[in-house]
CSV table of N, CA, C and O in Angstrom, one decimal:
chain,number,residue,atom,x,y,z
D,529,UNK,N,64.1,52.6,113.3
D,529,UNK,CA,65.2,52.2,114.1
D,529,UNK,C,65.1,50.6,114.3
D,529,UNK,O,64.0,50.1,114.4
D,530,UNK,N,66.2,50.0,114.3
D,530,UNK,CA,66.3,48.2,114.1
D,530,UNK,C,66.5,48.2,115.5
D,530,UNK,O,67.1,48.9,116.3
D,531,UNK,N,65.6,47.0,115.6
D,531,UNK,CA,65.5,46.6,117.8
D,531,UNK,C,66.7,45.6,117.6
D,531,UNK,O,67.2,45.1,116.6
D,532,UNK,N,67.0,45.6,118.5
D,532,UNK,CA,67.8,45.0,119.2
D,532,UNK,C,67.9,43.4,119.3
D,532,UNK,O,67.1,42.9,120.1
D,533,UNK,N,68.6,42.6,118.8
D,533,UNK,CA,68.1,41.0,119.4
D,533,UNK,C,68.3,40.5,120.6
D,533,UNK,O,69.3,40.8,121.2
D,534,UNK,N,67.4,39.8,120.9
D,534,UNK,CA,67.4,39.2,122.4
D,534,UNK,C,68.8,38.6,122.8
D,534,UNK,O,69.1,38.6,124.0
D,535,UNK,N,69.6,38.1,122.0
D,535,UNK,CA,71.3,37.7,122.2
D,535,UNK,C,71.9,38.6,122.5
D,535,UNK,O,72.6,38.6,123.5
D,536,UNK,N,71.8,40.0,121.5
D,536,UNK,CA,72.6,41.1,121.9
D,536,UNK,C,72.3,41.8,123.3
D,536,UNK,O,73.2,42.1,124.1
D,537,UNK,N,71.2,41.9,123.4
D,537,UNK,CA,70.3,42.1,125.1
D,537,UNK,C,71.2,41.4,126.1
D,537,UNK,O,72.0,41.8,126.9
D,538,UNK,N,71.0,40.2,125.8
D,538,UNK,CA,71.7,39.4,126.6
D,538,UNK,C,73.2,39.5,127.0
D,538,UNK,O,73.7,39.4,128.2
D,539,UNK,N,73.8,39.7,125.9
D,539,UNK,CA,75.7,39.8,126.3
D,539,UNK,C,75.7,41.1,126.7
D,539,UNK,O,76.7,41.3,127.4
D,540,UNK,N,74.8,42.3,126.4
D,540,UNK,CA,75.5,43.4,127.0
D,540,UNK,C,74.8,43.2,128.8
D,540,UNK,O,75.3,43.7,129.8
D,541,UNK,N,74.0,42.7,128.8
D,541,UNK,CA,73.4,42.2,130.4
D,541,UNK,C,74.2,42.1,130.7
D,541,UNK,O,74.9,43.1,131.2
D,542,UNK,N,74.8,40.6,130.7
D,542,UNK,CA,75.8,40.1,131.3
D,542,UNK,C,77.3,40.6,131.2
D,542,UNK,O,78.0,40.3,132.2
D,543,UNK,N,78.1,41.2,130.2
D,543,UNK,CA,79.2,42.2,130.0
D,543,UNK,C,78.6,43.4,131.4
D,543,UNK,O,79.4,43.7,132.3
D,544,UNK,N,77.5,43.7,131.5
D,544,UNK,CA,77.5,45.0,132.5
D,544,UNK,C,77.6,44.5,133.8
D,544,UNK,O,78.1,45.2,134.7
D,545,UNK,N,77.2,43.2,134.3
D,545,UNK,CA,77.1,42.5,135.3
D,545,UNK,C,78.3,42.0,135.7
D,545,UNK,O,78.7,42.1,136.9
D,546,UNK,N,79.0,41.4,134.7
D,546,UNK,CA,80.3,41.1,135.4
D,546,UNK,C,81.8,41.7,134.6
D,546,UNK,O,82.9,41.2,134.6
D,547,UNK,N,81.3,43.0,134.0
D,547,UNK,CA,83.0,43.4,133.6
D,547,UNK,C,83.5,44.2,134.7
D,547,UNK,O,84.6,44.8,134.5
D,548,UNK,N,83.0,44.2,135.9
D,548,UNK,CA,84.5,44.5,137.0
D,548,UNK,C,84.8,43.3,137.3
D,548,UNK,O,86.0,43.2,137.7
D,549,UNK,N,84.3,42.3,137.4
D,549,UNK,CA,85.2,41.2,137.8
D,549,UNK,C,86.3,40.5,136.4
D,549,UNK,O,87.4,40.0,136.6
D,550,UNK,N,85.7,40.6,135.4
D,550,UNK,CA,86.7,40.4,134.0
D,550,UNK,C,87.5,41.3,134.4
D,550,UNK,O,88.4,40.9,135.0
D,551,UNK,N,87.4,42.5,134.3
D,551,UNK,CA,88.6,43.6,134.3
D,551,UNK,C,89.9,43.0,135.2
D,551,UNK,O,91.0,42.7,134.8
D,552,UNK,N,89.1,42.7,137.0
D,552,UNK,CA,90.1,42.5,137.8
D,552,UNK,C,91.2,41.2,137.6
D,552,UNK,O,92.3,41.1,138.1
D,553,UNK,N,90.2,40.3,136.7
D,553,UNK,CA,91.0,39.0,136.2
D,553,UNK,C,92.0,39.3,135.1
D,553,UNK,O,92.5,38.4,134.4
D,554,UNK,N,92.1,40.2,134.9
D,554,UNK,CA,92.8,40.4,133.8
D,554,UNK,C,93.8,41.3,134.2
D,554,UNK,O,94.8,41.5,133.4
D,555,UNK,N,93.6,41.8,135.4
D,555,UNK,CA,94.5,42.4,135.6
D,555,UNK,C,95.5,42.0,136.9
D,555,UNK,O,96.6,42.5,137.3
D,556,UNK,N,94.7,40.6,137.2
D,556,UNK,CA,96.0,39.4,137.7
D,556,UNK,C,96.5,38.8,137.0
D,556,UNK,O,97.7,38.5,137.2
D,557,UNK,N,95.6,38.4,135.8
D,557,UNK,CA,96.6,37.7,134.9
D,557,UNK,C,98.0,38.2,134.6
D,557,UNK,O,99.0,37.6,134.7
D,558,UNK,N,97.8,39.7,134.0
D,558,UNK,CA,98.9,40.3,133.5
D,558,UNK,C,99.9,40.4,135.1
D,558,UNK,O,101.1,40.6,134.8
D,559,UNK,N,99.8,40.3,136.4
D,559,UNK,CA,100.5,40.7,137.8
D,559,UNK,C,101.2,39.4,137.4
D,559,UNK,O,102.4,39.5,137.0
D,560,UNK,N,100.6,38.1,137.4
D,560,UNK,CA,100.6,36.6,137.3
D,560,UNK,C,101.8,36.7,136.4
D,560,UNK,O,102.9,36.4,136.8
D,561,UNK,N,101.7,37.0,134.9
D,561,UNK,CA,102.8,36.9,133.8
D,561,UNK,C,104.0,37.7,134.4
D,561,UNK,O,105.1,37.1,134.5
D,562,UNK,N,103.7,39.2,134.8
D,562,UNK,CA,104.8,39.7,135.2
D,562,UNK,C,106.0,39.5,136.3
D,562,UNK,O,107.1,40.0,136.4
D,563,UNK,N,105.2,38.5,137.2
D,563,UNK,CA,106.0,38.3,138.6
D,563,UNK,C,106.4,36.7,138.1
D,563,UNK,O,106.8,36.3,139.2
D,564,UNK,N,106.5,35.5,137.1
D,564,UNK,CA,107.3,34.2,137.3
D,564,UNK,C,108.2,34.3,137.9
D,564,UNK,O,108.3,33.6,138.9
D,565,UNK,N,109.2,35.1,137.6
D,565,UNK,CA,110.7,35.4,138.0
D,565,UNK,C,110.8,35.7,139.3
D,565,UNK,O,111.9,35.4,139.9
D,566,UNK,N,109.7,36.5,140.2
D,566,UNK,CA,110.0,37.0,141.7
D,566,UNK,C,110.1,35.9,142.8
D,566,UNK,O,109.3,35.0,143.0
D,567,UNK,N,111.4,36.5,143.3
D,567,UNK,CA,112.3,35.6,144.4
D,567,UNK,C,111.1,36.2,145.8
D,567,UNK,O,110.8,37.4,145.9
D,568,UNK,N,110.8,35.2,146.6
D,568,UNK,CA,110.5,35.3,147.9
D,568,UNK,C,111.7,34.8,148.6
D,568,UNK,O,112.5,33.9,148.6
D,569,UNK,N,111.2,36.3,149.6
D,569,UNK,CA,112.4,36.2,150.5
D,569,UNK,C,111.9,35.2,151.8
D,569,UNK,O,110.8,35.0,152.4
D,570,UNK,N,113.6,34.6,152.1
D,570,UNK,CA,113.4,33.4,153.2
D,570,UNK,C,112.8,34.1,154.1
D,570,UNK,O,112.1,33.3,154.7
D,571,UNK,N,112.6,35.7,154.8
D,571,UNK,CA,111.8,35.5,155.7
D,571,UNK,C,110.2,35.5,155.4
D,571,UNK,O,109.5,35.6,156.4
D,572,UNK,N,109.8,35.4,154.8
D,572,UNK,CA,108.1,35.8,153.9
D,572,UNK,C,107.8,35.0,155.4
D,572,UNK,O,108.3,34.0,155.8
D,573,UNK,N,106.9,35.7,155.8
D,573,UNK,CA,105.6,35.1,156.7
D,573,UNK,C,104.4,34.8,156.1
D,573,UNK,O,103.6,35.7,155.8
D,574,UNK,N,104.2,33.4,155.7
D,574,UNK,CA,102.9,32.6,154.9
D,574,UNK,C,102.0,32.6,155.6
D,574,UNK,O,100.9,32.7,155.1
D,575,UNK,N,102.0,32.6,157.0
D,575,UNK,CA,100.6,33.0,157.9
D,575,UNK,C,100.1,33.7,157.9
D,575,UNK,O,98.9,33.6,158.2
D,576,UNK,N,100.5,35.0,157.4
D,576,UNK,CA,100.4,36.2,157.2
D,576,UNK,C,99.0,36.3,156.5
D,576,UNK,O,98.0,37.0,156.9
D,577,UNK,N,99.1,35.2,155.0
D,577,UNK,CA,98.4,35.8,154.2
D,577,UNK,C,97.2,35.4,154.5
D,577,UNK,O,97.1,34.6,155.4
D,578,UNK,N,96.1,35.6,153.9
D,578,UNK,CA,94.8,35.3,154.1
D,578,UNK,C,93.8,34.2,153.2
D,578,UNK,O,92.8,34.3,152.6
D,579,UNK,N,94.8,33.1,153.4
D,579,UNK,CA,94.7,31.9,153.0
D,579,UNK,C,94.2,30.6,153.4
D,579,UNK,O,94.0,31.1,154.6
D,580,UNK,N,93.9,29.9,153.5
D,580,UNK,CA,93.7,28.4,154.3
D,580,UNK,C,94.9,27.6,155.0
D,580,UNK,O,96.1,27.4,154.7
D,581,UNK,N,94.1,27.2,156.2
D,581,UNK,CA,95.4,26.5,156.9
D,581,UNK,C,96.2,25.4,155.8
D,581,UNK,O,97.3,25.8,155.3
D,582,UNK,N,95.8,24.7,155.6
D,582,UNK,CA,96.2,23.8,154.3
D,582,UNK,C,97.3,23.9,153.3
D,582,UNK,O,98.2,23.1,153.0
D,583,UNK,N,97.0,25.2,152.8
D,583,UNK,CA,97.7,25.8,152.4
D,583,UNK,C,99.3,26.5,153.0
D,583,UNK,O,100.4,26.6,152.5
D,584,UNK,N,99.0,26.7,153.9
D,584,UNK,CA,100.0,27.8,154.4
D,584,UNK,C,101.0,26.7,155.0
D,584,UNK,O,102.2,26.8,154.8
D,585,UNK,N,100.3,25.4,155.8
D,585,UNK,CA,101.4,24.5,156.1
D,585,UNK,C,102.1,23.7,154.8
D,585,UNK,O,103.1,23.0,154.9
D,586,UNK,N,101.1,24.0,153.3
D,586,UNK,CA,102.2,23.1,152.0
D,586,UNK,C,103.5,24.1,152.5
D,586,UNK,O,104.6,23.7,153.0
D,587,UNK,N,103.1,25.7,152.3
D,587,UNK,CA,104.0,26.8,151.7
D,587,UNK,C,105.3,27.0,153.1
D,587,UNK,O,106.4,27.3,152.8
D,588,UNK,N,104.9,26.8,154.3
D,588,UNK,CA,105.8,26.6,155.7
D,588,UNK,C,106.6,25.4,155.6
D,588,UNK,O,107.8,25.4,156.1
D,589,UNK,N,106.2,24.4,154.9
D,589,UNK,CA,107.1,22.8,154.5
D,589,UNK,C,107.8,22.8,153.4
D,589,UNK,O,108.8,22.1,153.5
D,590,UNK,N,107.7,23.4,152.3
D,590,UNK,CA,108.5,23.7,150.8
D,590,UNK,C,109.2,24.8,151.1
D,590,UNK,O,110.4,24.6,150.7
D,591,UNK,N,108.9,26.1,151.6
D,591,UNK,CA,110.0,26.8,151.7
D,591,UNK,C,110.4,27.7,150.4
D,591,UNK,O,111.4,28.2,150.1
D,592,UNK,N,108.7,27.8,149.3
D,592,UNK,CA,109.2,28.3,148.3
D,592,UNK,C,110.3,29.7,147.8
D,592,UNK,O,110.1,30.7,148.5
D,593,UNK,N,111.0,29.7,147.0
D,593,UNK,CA,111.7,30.8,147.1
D,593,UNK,C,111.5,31.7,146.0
D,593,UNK,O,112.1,32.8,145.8
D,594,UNK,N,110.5,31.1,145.0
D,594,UNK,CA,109.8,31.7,143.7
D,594,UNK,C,108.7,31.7,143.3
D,594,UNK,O,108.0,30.7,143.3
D,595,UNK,N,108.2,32.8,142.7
D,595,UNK,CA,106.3,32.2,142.5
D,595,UNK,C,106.8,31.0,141.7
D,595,UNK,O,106.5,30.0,142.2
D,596,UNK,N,107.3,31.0,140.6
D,596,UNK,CA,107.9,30.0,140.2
D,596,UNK,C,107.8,28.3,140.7
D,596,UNK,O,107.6,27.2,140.1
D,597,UNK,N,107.9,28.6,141.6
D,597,UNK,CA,108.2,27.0,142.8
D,597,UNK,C,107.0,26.9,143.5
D,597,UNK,O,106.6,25.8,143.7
D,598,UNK,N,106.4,27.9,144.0
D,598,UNK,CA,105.1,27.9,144.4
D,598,UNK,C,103.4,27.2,143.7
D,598,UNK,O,102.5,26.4,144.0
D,599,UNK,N,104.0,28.2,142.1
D,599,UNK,CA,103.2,26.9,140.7
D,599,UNK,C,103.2,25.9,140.8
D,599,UNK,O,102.2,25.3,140.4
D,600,UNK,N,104.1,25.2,141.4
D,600,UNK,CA,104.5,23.3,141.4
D,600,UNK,C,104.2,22.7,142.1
D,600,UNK,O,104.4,21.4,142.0
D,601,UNK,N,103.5,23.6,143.8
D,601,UNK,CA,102.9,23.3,144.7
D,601,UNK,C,101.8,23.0,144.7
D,601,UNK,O,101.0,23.9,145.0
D,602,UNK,N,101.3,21.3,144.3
D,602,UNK,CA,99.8,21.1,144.7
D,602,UNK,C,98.7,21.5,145.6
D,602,UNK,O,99.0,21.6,146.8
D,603,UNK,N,98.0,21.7,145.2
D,603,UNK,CA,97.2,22.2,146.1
D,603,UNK,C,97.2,23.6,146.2
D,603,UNK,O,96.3,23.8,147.1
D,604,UNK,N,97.8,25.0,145.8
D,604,UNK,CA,97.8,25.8,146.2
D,604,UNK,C,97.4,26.6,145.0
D,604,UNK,O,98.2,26.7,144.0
D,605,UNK,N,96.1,27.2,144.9
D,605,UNK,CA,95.1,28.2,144.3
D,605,UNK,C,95.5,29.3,143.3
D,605,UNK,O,96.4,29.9,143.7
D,606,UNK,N,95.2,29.6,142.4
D,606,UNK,CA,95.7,30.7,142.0
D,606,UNK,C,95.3,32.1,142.8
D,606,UNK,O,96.0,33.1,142.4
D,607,UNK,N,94.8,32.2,143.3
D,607,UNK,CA,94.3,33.2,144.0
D,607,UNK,C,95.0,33.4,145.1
D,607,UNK,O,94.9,34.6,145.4
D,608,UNK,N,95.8,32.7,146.0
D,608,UNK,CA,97.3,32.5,146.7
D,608,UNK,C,98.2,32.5,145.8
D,608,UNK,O,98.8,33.5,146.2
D,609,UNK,N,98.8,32.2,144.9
D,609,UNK,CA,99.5,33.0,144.2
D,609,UNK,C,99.8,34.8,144.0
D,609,UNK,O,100.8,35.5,144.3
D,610,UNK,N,98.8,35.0,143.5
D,610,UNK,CA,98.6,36.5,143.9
D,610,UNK,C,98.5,36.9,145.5
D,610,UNK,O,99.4,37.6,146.0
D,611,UNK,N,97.6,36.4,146.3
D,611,UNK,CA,97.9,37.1,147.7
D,611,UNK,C,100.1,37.4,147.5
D,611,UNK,O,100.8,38.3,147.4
D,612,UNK,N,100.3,35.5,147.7
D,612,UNK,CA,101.8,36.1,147.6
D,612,UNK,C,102.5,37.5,146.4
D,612,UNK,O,102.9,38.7,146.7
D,613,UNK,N,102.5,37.1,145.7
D,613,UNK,CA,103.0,38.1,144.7
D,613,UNK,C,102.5,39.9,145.3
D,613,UNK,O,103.3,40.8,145.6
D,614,UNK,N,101.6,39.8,145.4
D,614,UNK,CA,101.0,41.1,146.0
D,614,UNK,C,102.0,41.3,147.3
D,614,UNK,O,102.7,42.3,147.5
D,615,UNK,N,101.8,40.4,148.0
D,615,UNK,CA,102.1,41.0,149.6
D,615,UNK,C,104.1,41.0,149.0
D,615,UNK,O,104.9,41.9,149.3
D,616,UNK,N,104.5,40.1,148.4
D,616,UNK,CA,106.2,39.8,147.8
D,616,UNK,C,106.6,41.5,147.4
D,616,UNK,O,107.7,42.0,147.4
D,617,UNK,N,105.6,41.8,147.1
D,617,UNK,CA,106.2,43.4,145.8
D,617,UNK,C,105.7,44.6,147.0
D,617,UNK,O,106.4,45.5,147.1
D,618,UNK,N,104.6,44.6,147.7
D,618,UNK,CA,104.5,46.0,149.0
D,618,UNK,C,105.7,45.3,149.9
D,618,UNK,O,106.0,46.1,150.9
D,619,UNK,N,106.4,44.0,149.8
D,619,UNK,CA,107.3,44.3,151.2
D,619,UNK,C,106.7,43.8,152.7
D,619,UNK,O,107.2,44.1,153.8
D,620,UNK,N,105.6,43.2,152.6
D,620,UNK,CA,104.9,43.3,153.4
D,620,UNK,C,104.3,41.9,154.0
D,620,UNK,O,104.1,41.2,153.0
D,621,UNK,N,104.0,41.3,155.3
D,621,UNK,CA,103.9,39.9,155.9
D,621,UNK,C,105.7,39.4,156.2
D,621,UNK,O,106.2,38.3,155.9
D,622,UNK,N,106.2,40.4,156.7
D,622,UNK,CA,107.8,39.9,156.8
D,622,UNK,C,108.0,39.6,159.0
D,622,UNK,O,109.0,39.2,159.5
């Protein structure tokens, strides 16, 4: 039986160590592609989410009405992106 090389050792290490977190990125990415188009509604409560102050006062001053519009907002994370999108589609932080 042929051993193994220390590279191969290596990527399946690290593949076991971090493919739930690849998985989960991948599975914002695709939430990310599918929601450009989703309208937030004028009442969305941005405090709501579990964000940085910083943040929440860009998204309380712009008034975004799209993830769309929200993209174009410096300063604001991709990982707030999704919080919105997420909380936009349960209906929920109203």
């Amino acid at each position: 039986m042929k051993e193994t090389s220390p590279g191969v050792k290596n990527t399946i290490n690290i593949e076991s160590k971090y493919g739930v977190y690849l998985e989960k990125q991948k599975k914002d990415i695709l939430l990310f592609q599918k929601s450009n188009g989703l309208k937030i509604p004028a009442d969305f409560d941005f405090n709501a989410l579990p964000i940085s102050q910083e943040e929440k006062d860009k998204l309380m001053t712009t008034h975004p009405g799209s993830i769309e519009a929200v993209k174009h907002i410096l300063g604001i994370k991709p990982s707030t992106l999704i919080f919105i999108i997420k909380a936009v589609r349960k209906g929920t932080t109203k």
